[in-house]
PDB file of C-alpha atoms in Angstrom:
ATOM      1  CA  MET A   1       0.000   0.000   0.000  1.00 46.00           C
ATOM      2  CA  GLU A   2       1.294   3.443  -0.870  1.00 46.00           C
ATOM      3  CA  GLN A   3       0.017   6.745   0.439  1.00 45.00           C
ATOM      4  CA  ASP A   4       0.605  10.032  -1.259  1.00 47.00           C
ATOM      5  CA  ARG A   5      -0.585  13.585  -1.376  1.00 42.00           C
ATOM      6  CA  GLY A   6      -1.161  14.424  -5.014  1.00 46.00           C
ATOM      7  CA  GLU A   7      -3.529  16.708  -6.834  1.00 52.00           C
ATOM      8  CA  ASN A   8      -4.445  18.190  -3.396  1.00 64.00           C
ATOM      9  CA  VAL A   9      -5.906  14.912  -2.177  1.00 70.00           C
ATOM     10  CA  THR A  10      -4.379  12.074  -0.176  1.00 82.00           C
ATOM     11  CA  THR A  11      -4.586   8.843  -2.137  1.00 83.00           C
ATOM     12  CA  THR A  12      -3.815   5.217  -1.430  1.00 86.00           C
ATOM     13  CA  CYS A  13      -3.130   2.526  -4.009  1.00 87.00           C
ATOM     14  CA  LYS A  14      -3.904  -1.021  -2.976  1.00 90.00           C
ATOM     15  CA  ARG A  15      -4.840  -4.484  -4.104  1.00 93.00           C
ATOM     16  CA  CYS A  16      -8.480  -5.241  -3.375  1.00 95.00           C
ATOM     17  CA  LEU A  17      -8.578  -8.171  -0.971  1.00 95.00           C
ATOM     18  CA  SER A  18     -11.555  -7.719   1.351  1.00 95.00           C
ATOM     19  CA  ASP A  19     -15.181  -8.104   0.330  1.00 96.00           C
ATOM     20  CA  ASP A  20     -15.743  -4.385   0.982  1.00 95.00           C
ATOM     21  CA  GLU A  21     -12.818  -3.392  -1.273  1.00 95.00           C
ATOM     22  CA  ILE A  22     -13.949  -5.734  -4.039  1.00 97.00           C
ATOM     23  CA  SER A  23     -17.504  -4.417  -3.712  1.00 96.00           C
ATOM     24  CA  SER A  24     -16.413  -0.764  -3.869  1.00 96.00           C
ATOM     25  CA  VAL A  25     -14.145  -1.205  -6.871  1.00 96.00           C
ATOM     26  CA  SER A  26     -16.757  -3.346  -8.656  1.00 97.00           C
ATOM     27  CA  GLN A  27     -19.402  -0.653  -8.179  1.00 97.00           C
ATOM     28  CA  PHE A  28     -16.942   1.951  -9.485  1.00 96.00           C
ATOM     29  CA  ILE A  29     -16.161  -0.118 -12.584  1.00 96.00           C
ATOM     30  CA  LEU A  30     -19.848  -0.790 -13.275  1.00 96.00           C
ATOM     31  CA  LYS A  31     -20.731   2.884 -12.854  1.00 95.00           C
ATOM     32  CA  ASN A  32     -17.913   4.011 -15.178  1.00 93.00           C
ATOM     33  CA  ARG A  33     -18.057   1.179 -17.726  1.00 92.00           C
ATOM     34  CA  ARG A  34     -19.123   3.485 -20.553  1.00 90.00           C
ATOM     35  CA  ASP A  35     -15.945   5.493 -20.031  1.00 86.00           C
ATOM     36  CA  LEU A  36     -14.043   2.414 -21.170  1.00 84.00           C
ATOM     37  CA  HIS A  37     -16.244   2.201 -24.250  1.00 85.00           C
ATOM     38  CA  PRO A  38     -19.922   3.025 -24.896  1.00 88.00           C
ATOM     39  CA  ALA A  39     -20.591  -0.527 -26.081  1.00 88.00           C
ATOM     40  CA  TYR A  40     -19.879  -2.141 -22.696  1.00 89.00           C
ATOM     41  CA  THR A  41     -23.077  -3.408 -21.097  1.00 92.00           C
ATOM     42  CA  THR A  42     -23.655  -4.124 -17.433  1.00 94.00           C
ATOM     43  CA  LEU A  43     -23.603  -7.845 -18.199  1.00 95.00           C
ATOM     44  CA  ASP A  44     -20.241  -7.475 -20.022  1.00 92.00           C
ATOM     45  CA  MET A  45     -18.749  -5.790 -16.973  1.00 94.00           C
ATOM     46  CA  VAL A  46     -20.204  -8.300 -14.501  1.00 96.00           C
ATOM     47  CA  ALA A  47     -18.617 -11.109 -16.537  1.00 94.00           C
ATOM     48  CA  LEU A  48     -15.267  -9.274 -16.595  1.00 93.00           C
ATOM     49  CA  LEU A  49     -15.442  -8.559 -12.868  1.00 96.00           C
ATOM     50  CA  TYR A  50     -16.168 -12.223 -12.162  1.00 96.00           C
ATOM     51  CA  SER A  51     -13.109 -13.156 -14.200  1.00 94.00           C
ATOM     52  CA  TYR A  52     -10.884 -10.634 -12.401  1.00 94.00           C
ATOM     53  CA  ILE A  53     -12.117 -11.727  -8.978  1.00 95.00           C
ATOM     54  CA  THR A  54     -11.743 -15.472  -9.631  1.00 95.00           C
ATOM     55  CA  GLU A  55      -8.713 -15.576 -11.957  1.00 94.00           C
ATOM     56  CA  GLY A  56      -6.999 -12.215 -11.581  1.00 94.00           C
ATOM     57  CA  ASN A  57      -6.396  -9.284  -9.276  1.00 95.00           C
ATOM     58  CA  LEU A  58      -8.190  -5.973  -8.778  1.00 95.00           C
ATOM     59  CA  VAL A  59      -6.254  -2.842  -7.766  1.00 94.00           C
ATOM     60  CA  CYS A  60      -7.665   0.560  -6.827  1.00 92.00           C
ATOM     61  CA  ILE A  61      -6.759   4.113  -5.908  1.00 89.00           C
ATOM     62  CA  VAL A  62      -8.873   5.580  -3.109  1.00 91.00           C
ATOM     63  CA  ASP A  63      -8.971   9.000  -1.472  1.00 89.00           C
ATOM     64  CA  GLU A  64      -8.879   9.698   2.277  1.00 90.00           C
ATOM     65  CA  ASN A  65     -12.636   8.988   2.457  1.00 92.00           C
ATOM     66  CA  GLN A  66     -12.123   5.581   0.783  1.00 90.00           C
ATOM     67  CA  ARG A  67     -13.853   6.829  -2.383  1.00 92.00           C
ATOM     68  CA  VAL A  68     -12.535   4.899  -5.384  1.00 94.00           C
ATOM     69  CA  LEU A  69     -10.805   7.204  -7.882  1.00 91.00           C
ATOM     70  CA  GLY A  70      -9.417   4.570 -10.208  1.00 91.00           C
ATOM     71  CA  ALA A  71      -9.198   0.842 -10.811  1.00 93.00           C
ATOM     72  CA  SER A  72      -7.104  -1.629 -12.716  1.00 93.00           C
ATOM     73  CA  ALA A  73      -7.007  -5.380 -13.092  1.00 94.00           C
ATOM     74  CA  TYR A  74      -4.398  -7.909 -14.112  1.00 95.00           C
ATOM     75  CA  TYR A  75      -3.866 -11.613 -14.610  1.00 95.00           C
ATOM     76  CA  LEU A  76      -0.775 -13.603 -13.721  1.00 95.00           C
ATOM     77  CA  GLY A  77      -0.276 -15.393 -17.018  1.00 94.00           C
ATOM     78  CA  THR A  78      -2.285 -15.085 -20.214  1.00 90.00           C
ATOM     79  CA  ARG A  79      -5.686 -16.518 -21.013  1.00 86.00           C
ATOM     80  CA  GLU A  80      -4.338 -17.872 -24.342  1.00 86.00           C
ATOM     81  CA  ARG A  81      -2.004 -20.155 -22.376  1.00 92.00           C
ATOM     82  CA  ASN A  82      -4.491 -20.978 -19.587  1.00 92.00           C
ATOM     83  CA  PHE A  83      -2.539 -18.745 -17.158  1.00 92.00           C
ATOM     84  CA  GLU A  84       0.370 -21.220 -17.143  1.00 94.00           C
ATOM     85  CA  ASP A  85       2.889 -18.628 -18.380  1.00 95.00           C
ATOM     86  CA  LYS A  86       3.460 -17.110 -14.925  1.00 94.00           C
ATOM     87  CA  GLU A  87       6.426 -15.054 -16.167  1.00 96.00           C
ATOM     88  CA  ILE A  88       3.916 -12.759 -17.923  1.00 96.00           C
ATOM     89  CA  VAL A  89       1.373 -10.409 -16.362  1.00 96.00           C
ATOM     90  CA  PHE A  90      -1.498  -9.201 -18.523  1.00 95.00           C
ATOM     91  CA  ALA A  91      -3.193  -5.976 -17.438  1.00 91.00           C
ATOM     92  CA  ASP A  92      -6.264  -5.171 -19.478  1.00 83.00           C
ATOM     93  CA  LEU A  93      -8.322  -2.726 -17.453  1.00 87.00           C
ATOM     94  CA  VAL A  94      -7.494   0.794 -16.346  1.00 87.00           C
ATOM     95  CA  ILE A  95     -10.227   3.271 -15.524  1.00 89.00           C
ATOM     96  CA  CYS A  96     -10.070   6.627 -13.734  1.00 87.00           C
ATOM     97  CA  ASP A  97     -12.718   8.904 -12.309  1.00 87.00           C
ATOM     98  CA  ARG A  98     -13.382  11.785 -14.695  1.00 82.00           C
ATOM     99  CA  THR A  99     -12.280  14.288 -12.048  1.00 78.00           C
ATOM    100  CA  ILE A 100      -8.705  12.973 -12.102  1.00 73.00           C
ATOM    101  CA  ARG A 101      -8.259  12.148 -15.765  1.00 70.00           C
ATOM    102  CA  GLY A 102      -5.307  13.898 -17.253  1.00 67.00           C
ATOM    103  CA  SER A 103      -3.741  14.244 -13.821  1.00 64.00           C
ATOM    104  CA  ARG A 104      -0.619  12.603 -12.534  1.00 73.00           C
ATOM    105  CA  LEU A 105      -2.753  10.161 -10.516  1.00 71.00           C
ATOM    106  CA  PHE A 106      -3.191   7.992 -13.621  1.00 74.00           C
ATOM    107  CA  MET A 107       0.560   7.612 -13.965  1.00 79.00           C
ATOM    108  CA  LYS A 108       0.951   7.192 -10.191  1.00 80.00           C
ATOM    109  CA  GLY A 109      -1.536   4.328 -10.305  1.00 80.00           C
ATOM    110  CA  PHE A 110       0.214   2.749 -13.278  1.00 83.00           C
ATOM    111  CA  ILE A 111       3.598   2.968 -11.541  1.00 87.00           C
ATOM    112  CA  TYR A 112       2.106   1.484  -8.390  1.00 86.00           C
ATOM    113  CA  LEU A 113       0.586  -1.368 -10.410  1.00 89.00           C
ATOM    114  CA  ILE A 114       3.992  -2.255 -11.865  1.00 90.00           C
ATOM    115  CA  GLU A 115       5.664  -2.013  -8.426  1.00 90.00           C
ATOM    116  CA  LEU A 116       2.947  -4.228  -6.910  1.00 90.00           C
ATOM    117  CA  ILE A 117       3.381  -6.830  -9.631  1.00 91.00           C
ATOM    118  CA  VAL A 118       7.168  -6.882  -9.186  1.00 90.00           C
ATOM    119  CA  GLU A 119       6.874  -7.157  -5.396  1.00 91.00           C
ATOM    120  CA  GLU A 120       4.163  -9.822  -5.293  1.00 91.00           C
ATOM    121  CA  HIS A 121       5.222 -11.798  -8.351  1.00 93.00           C
ATOM    122  CA  PRO A 122       9.046 -11.780  -8.590  1.00 94.00           C
ATOM    123  CA  GLU A 123       8.891 -14.456 -11.294  1.00 95.00           C
ATOM    124  CA  VAL A 124       7.305 -11.989 -13.739  1.00 96.00           C
ATOM    125  CA  ARG A 125       9.648 -10.918 -16.535  1.00 96.00           C
ATOM    126  CA  GLU A 126       7.191  -9.383 -19.005  1.00 97.00           C
ATOM    127  CA  ILE A 127       4.168  -7.135 -18.677  1.00 96.00           C
ATOM    128  CA  GLN A 128       1.513  -6.918 -21.353  1.00 95.00           C
ATOM    129  CA  PHE A 129      -1.384  -4.491 -21.506  1.00 92.00           C
ATOM    130  CA  SER A 130      -3.995  -3.725 -24.102  1.00 92.00           C
ATOM    131  CA  ALA A 131      -6.077  -0.883 -25.435  1.00 91.00           C
ATOM    132  CA  LEU A 132      -8.833  -0.719 -27.997  1.00 91.00           C
ATOM    133  CA  SER A 133      -7.058  -0.046 -31.280  1.00 94.00           C
ATOM    134  CA  GLU A 134      -9.555   2.708 -32.106  1.00 93.00           C
ATOM    135  CA  ASN A 135      -8.525   4.629 -28.960  1.00 90.00           C
ATOM    136  CA  THR A 136      -5.535   6.434 -30.420  1.00 92.00           C
ATOM    137  CA  TYR A 137      -4.967   8.517 -27.276  1.00 87.00           C
ATOM    138  CA  VAL A 138      -4.440   5.463 -25.047  1.00 87.00           C
ATOM    139  CA  CYS A 139      -2.508   3.589 -27.740  1.00 92.00           C
ATOM    140  CA  ASN A 140      -0.144   6.550 -28.151  1.00 92.00           C
ATOM    141  CA  LEU A 141       0.293   6.800 -24.377  1.00 86.00           C
ATOM    142  CA  TYR A 142       1.058   3.091 -24.044  1.00 89.00           C
ATOM    143  CA  ALA A 143       3.445   3.254 -27.027  1.00 92.00           C
ATOM    144  CA  LYS A 144       5.595   5.653 -24.961  1.00 88.00           C
ATOM    145  CA  LEU A 145       6.025   2.888 -22.379  1.00 88.00           C
ATOM    146  CA  ALA A 146       6.123  -0.371 -24.314  1.00 93.00           C
ATOM    147  CA  ASN A 147       6.363  -1.924 -27.762  1.00 95.00           C
ATOM    148  CA  LYS A 148       3.325  -2.915 -29.776  1.00 96.00           C
ATOM    149  CA  SER A 149       3.247  -6.689 -29.743  1.00 94.00           C
ATOM    150  CA  HIS A 150       0.175  -7.744 -31.713  1.00 95.00           C
ATOM    151  CA  THR A 151      -3.523  -7.175 -32.165  1.00 95.00           C
ATOM    152  CA  ARG A 152      -6.325  -9.432 -31.084  1.00 93.00           C
ATOM    153  CA  GLU A 153     -10.079  -9.502 -31.273  1.00 92.00           C
ATOM    154  CA  GLY A 154     -11.568  -8.374 -27.969  1.00 86.00           C
ATOM    155  CA  LEU A 155     -15.085  -8.328 -26.610  1.00 84.00           C
ATOM    156  CA  ILE A 156     -16.015  -5.110 -28.413  1.00 87.00           C
ATOM    157  CA  GLY A 157     -13.417  -4.820 -31.170  1.00 90.00           C
ATOM    158  CA  GLU A 158      -9.775  -4.986 -32.104  1.00 94.00           C
ATOM    159  CA  GLU A 159      -7.288  -4.484 -29.285  1.00 93.00           C
ATOM    160  CA  THR A 160      -3.632  -3.584 -29.552  1.00 96.00           C
ATOM    161  CA  VAL A 161      -1.447  -5.474 -27.107  1.00 95.00           C
ATOM    162  CA  PHE A 162       1.701  -3.784 -25.817  1.00 96.00           C
ATOM    163  CA  SER A 163       4.513  -5.767 -24.239  1.00 96.00           C
ATOM    164  CA  GLU A 164       7.698  -4.893 -22.391  1.00 96.00           C
ATOM    165  CA  GLN A 165      10.259  -6.485 -20.138  1.00 96.00           C
ATOM    166  CA  VAL A 166       9.713  -5.480 -16.496  1.00 94.00           C
ATOM    167  CA  SER A 167      13.167  -3.908 -16.154  1.00 91.00           C
ATOM    168  CA  THR A 168      12.723  -1.831 -19.311  1.00 93.00           C
ATOM    169  CA  LEU A 169       9.226  -0.716 -18.287  1.00 91.00           C
ATOM    170  CA  LYS A 170      10.410   0.326 -14.823  1.00 88.00           C
ATOM    171  CA  THR A 171      13.150   2.438 -16.432  1.00 87.00           C
ATOM    172  CA  ALA A 172      10.641   4.070 -18.808  1.00 84.00           C
ATOM    173  CA  LEU A 173       8.306   4.899 -15.911  1.00 85.00           C
ATOM    174  CA  LYS A 174      11.051   6.631 -13.908  1.00 82.00           C
ATOM    175  CA  LYS A 175      10.881   9.639 -16.202  1.00 79.00           C
ATOM    176  CA  PHE A 176       7.240  10.126 -15.170  1.00 74.00           C
ATOM    177  CA  GLN A 177       7.920  10.040 -11.447  1.00 71.00           C
ATOM    178  CA  ARG A 178       8.306  13.261  -9.535  1.00 58.00           C
ATOM    179  CA  VAL A 179      10.399  13.587  -6.424  1.00 42.00           C
ATOM    180  CA  SER A 180       7.509  15.421  -4.735  1.00 42.00           C
ATOM    181  CA  TRP A 181       5.134  12.438  -4.927  1.00 44.00           C
TER     182      TRP A 181
END
């Protein structure tokens, strides 16, 4: 867990382990599902949440009042290989509250996610993450951090998968960190 004062609010990044944390982050994701893409239905998100809860990990950023400001999810291993490739982490969900979009909290959460993965899963050598190919803003942002690996057909369209070695990604993220965090 990491606490910080950023954007004039104290925030904490953490893995969601308790029922209350899972409930809060799930409600946040359901409420903001259309921010991921307008085509996501409630049923789509419930199915994804079930998958994250049973096969993956949920992570959130909360403020001092425990209000969820952002969420992400990752899997240890890839679905294509039945999660047997434990040297790879696949992160395929990142969502932020509209009030903090464009702020440094997005990058803070991303950095925390990578640090959490490295700490809890020392066997991981590669991190993959995806974005809808039509979302050029997110694809361009991710391209600053990792190499485009391939495309795949996702639930609502083509996704671009980015991949990078953990050590290389950590080095790339250092330029986004501020001493004052």
